[in-house]
PDB file of C-alpha atoms and ligand atoms in Angstrom:
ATOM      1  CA  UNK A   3    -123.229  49.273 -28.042  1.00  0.00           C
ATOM      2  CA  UNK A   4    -123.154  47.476 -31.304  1.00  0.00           C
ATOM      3  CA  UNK A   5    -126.263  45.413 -30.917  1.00  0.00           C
ATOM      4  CA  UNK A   6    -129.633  46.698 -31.099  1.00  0.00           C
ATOM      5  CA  UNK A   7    -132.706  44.303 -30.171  1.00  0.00           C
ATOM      6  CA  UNK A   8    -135.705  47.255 -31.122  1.00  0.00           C
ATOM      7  CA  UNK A   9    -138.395  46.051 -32.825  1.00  0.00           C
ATOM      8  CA  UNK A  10    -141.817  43.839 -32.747  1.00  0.00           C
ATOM      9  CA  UNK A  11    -140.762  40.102 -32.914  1.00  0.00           C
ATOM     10  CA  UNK A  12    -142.985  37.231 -33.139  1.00  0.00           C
ATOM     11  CA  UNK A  13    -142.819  33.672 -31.738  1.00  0.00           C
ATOM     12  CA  UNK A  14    -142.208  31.005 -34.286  1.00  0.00           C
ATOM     13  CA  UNK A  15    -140.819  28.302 -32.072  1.00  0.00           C
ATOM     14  CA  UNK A  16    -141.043  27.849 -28.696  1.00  0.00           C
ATOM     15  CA  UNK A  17    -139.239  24.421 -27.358  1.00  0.00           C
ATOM     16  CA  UNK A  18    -139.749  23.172 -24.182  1.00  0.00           C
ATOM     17  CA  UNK A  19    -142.148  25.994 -22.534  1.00  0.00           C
ATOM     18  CA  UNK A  20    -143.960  23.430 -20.894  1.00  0.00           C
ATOM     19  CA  UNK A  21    -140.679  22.497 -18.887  1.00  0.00           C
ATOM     20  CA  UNK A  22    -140.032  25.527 -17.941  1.00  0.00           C
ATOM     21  CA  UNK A  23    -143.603  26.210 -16.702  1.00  0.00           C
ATOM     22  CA  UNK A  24    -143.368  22.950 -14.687  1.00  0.00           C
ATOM     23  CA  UNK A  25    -140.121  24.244 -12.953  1.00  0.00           C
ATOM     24  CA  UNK A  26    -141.527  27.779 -12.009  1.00  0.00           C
ATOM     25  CA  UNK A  27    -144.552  26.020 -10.867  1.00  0.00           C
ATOM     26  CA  UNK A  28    -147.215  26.748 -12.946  1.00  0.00           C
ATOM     27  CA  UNK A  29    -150.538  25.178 -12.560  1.00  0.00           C
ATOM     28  CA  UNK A  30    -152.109  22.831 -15.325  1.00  0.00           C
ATOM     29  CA  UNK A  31    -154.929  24.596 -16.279  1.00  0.00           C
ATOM     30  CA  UNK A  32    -152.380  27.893 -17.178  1.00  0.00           C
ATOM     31  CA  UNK A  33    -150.286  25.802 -18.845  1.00  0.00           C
ATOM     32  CA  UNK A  34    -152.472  24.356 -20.998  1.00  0.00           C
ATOM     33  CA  UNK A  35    -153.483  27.687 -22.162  1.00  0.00           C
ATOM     34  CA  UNK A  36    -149.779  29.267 -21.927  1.00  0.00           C
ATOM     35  CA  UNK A  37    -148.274  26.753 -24.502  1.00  0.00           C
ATOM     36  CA  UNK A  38    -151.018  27.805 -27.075  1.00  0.00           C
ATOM     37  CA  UNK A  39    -149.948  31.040 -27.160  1.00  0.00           C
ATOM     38  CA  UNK A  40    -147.906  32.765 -29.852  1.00  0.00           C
ATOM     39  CA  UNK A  41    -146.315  35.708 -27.653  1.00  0.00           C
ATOM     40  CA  UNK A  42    -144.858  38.543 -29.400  1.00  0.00           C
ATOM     41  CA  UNK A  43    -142.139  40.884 -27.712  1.00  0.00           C
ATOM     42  CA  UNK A  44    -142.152  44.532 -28.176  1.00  0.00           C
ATOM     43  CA  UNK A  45    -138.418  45.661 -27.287  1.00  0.00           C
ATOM     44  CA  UNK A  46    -137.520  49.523 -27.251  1.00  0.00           C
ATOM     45  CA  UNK A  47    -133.604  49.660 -26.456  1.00  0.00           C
ATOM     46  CA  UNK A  48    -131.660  52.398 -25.722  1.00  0.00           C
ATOM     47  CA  UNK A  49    -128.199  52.056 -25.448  1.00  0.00           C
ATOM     48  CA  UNK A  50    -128.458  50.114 -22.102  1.00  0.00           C
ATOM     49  CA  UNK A  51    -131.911  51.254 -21.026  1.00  0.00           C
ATOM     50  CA  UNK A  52    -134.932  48.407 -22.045  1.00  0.00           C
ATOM     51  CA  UNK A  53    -138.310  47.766 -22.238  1.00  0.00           C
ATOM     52  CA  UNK A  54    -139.233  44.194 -23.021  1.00  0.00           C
ATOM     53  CA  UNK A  55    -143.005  44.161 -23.256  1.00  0.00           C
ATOM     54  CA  UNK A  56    -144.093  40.531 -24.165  1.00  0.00           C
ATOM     55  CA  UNK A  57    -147.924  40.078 -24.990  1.00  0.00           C
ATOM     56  CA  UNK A  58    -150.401  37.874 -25.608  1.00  0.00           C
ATOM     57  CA  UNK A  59    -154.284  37.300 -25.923  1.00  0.00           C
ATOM     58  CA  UNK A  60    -153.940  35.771 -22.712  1.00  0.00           C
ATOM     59  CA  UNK A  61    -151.107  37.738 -20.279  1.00  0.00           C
ATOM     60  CA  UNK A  62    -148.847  40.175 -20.876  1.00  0.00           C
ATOM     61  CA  UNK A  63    -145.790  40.986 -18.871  1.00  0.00           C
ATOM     62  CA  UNK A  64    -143.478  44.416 -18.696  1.00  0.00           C
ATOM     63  CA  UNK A  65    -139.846  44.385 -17.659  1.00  0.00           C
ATOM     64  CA  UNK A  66    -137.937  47.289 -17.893  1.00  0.00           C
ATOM     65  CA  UNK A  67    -133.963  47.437 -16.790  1.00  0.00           C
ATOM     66  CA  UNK A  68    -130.571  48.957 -17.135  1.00  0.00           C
ATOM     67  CA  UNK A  69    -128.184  46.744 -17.655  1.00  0.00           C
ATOM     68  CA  UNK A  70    -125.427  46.557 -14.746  1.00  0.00           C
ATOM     69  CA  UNK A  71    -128.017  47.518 -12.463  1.00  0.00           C
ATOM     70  CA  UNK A  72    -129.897  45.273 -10.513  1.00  0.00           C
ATOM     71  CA  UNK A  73    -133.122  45.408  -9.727  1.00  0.00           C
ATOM     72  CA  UNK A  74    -136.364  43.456  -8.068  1.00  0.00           C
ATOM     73  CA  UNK A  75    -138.766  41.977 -10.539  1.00  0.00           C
ATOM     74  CA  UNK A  76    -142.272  40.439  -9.028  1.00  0.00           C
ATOM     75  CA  UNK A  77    -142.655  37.997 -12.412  1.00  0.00           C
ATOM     76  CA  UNK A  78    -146.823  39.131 -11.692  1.00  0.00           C
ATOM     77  CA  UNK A  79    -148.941  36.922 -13.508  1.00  0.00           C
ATOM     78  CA  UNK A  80    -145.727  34.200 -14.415  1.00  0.00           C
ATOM     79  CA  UNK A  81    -145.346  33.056 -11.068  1.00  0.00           C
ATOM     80  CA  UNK A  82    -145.509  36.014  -8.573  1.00  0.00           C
ATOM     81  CA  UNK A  83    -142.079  35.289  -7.559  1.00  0.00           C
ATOM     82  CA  UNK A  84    -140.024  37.720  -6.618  1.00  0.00           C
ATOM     83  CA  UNK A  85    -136.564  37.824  -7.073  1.00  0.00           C
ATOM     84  CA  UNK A  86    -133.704  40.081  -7.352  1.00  0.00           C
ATOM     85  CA  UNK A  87    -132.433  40.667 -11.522  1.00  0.00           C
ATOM     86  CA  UNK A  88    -129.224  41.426 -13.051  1.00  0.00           C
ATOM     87  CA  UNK A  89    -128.756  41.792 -16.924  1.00  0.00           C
ATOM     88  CA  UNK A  90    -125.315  42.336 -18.193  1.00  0.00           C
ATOM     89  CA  UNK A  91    -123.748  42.097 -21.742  1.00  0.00           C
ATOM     90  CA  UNK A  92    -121.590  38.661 -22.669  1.00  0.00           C
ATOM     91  CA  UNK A  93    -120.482  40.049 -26.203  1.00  0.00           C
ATOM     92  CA  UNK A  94    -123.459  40.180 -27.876  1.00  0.00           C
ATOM     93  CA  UNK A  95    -125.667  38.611 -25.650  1.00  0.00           C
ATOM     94  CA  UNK A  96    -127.412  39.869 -22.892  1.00  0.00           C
ATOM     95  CA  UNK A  97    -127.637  38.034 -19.886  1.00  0.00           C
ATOM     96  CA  UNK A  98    -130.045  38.165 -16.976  1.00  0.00           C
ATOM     97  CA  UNK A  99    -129.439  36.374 -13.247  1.00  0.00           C
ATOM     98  CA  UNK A 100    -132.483  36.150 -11.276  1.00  0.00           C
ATOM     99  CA  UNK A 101    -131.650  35.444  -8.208  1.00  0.00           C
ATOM    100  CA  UNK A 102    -134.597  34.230  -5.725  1.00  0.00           C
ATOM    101  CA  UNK A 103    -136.221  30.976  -4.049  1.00  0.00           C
ATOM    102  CA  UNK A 104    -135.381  29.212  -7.921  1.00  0.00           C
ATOM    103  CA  UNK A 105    -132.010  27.828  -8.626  1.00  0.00           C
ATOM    104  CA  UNK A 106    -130.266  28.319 -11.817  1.00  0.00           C
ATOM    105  CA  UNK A 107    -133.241  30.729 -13.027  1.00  0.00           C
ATOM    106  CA  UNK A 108    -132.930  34.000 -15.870  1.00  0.00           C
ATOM    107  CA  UNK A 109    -132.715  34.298 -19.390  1.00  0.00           C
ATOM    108  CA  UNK A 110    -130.032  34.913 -22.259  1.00  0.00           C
ATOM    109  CA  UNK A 111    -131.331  36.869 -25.414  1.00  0.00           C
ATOM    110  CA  UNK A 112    -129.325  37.246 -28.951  1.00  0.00           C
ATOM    111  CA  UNK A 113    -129.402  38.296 -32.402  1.00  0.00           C
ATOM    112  CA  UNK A 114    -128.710  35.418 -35.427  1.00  0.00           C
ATOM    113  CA  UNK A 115    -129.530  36.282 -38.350  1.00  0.00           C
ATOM    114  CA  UNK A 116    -132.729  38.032 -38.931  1.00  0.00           C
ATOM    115  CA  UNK A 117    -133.925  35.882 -35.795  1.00  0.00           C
ATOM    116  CA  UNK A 118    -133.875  36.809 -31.647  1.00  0.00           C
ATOM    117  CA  UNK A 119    -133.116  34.407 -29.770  1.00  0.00           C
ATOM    118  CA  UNK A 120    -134.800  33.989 -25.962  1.00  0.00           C
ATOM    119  CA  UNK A 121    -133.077  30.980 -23.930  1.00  0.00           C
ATOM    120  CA  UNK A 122    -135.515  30.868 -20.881  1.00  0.00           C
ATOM    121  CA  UNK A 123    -133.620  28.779 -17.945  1.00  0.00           C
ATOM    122  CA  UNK A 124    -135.481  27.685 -14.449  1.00  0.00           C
ATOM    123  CA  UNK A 125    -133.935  24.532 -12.860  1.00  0.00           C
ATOM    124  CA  UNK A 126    -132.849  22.177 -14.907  1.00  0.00           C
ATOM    125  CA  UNK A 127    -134.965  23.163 -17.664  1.00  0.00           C
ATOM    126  CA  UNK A 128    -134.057  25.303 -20.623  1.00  0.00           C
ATOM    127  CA  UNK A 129    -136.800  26.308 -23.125  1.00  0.00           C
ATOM    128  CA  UNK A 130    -136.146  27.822 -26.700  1.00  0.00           C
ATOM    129  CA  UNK A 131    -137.859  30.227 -27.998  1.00  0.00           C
ATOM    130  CA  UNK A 132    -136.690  32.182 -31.718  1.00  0.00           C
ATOM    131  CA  UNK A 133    -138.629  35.284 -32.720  1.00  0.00           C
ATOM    132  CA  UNK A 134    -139.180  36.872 -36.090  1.00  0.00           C
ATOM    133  CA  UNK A 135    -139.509  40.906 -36.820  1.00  0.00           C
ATOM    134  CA  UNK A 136    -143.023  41.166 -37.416  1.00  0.00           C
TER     135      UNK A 136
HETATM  136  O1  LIG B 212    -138.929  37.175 -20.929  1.00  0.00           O
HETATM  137  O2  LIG B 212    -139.053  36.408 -18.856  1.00  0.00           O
HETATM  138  O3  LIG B 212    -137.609  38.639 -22.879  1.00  0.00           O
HETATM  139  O4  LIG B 212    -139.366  39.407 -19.347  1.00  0.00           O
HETATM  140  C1  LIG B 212    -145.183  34.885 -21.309  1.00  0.00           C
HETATM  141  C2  LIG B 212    -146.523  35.553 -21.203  1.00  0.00           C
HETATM  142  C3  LIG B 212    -144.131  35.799 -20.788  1.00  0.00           C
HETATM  143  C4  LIG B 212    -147.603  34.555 -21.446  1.00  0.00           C
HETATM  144  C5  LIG B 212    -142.870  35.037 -20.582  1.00  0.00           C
HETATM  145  C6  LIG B 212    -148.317  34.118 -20.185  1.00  0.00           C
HETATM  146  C7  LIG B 212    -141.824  35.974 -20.107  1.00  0.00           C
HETATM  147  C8  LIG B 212    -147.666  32.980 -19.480  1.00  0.00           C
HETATM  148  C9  LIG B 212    -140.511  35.428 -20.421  1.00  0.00           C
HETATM  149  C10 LIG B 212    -148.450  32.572 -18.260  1.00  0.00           C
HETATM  150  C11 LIG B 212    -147.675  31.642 -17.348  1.00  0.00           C
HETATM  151  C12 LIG B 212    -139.440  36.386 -19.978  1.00  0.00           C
HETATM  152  C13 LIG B 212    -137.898  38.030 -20.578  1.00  0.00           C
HETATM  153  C14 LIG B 212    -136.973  38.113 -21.749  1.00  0.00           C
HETATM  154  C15 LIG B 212    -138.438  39.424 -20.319  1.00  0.00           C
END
């Protein structure tokens, strides 16, 4: 696989979280303290085997897949959720479908540049994030 997202990335921009809090239902009061944060996302990769581990001074959430293979995710301490995830590769991108009570919900992530990429989707709403290696 000729793209390798390893590393320790930091948030720099973060577009439209608060939509995409509204659409998985989050209450105010989290939100208010969600958008303040400035996650970063530890990502160990191997070959098709990952461990996203996003953290912040606030939550910090652990997802670990293969891609091809689905699995359920319980999105603890996002919304609690459950829902049944599929990542694949699209070229260079990697794609995940999560499948559950939301329509039109997962995430895309992708390498430009020096930056990653993190197009979170829930709805109709589509946030932006871009991280930088720390
Ligand atoms: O990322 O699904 O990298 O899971 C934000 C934690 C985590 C801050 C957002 C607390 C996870 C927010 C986004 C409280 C509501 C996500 C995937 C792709 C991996």
């Amino acid at each position: 696989m000729p793209v390798d997202f390893s590393g320790t990335w930091n948030l720099v921009s973060n577009d439209n979280f608060e939509g995409y809090m509204v659409a998985l239902g989050i209450d105010f009061a989290t939100r208010k303290i969600a958008k303040m944060l400035k996650p970063q996302k530890v990502i160990k990769q191997d070959g098709d085997s990952f461990h996203v581990h996003t953290t912040s001074s606030f939550r910090d959430y652990l997802l670990e897949f293969k891609v091809g293979e689905e699995f359920e995710e319980d999105n603890k301490g996002l919304d609690n959720r459950k829902c049944k995830s599929l990542v694949t590769w699209e070229n260079d991108k990697l794609v995940c479908v999560q499948t559950g009570e939301k329509k039109n919900r997962g995430w895309t992530h992708w390498l430009e540049g020096d930056d990653l990429h993190l197009e979170l989707r829930c709805e109709n709403q589509v946030c932006r994030q871009v991280f930088k290696r720390a």
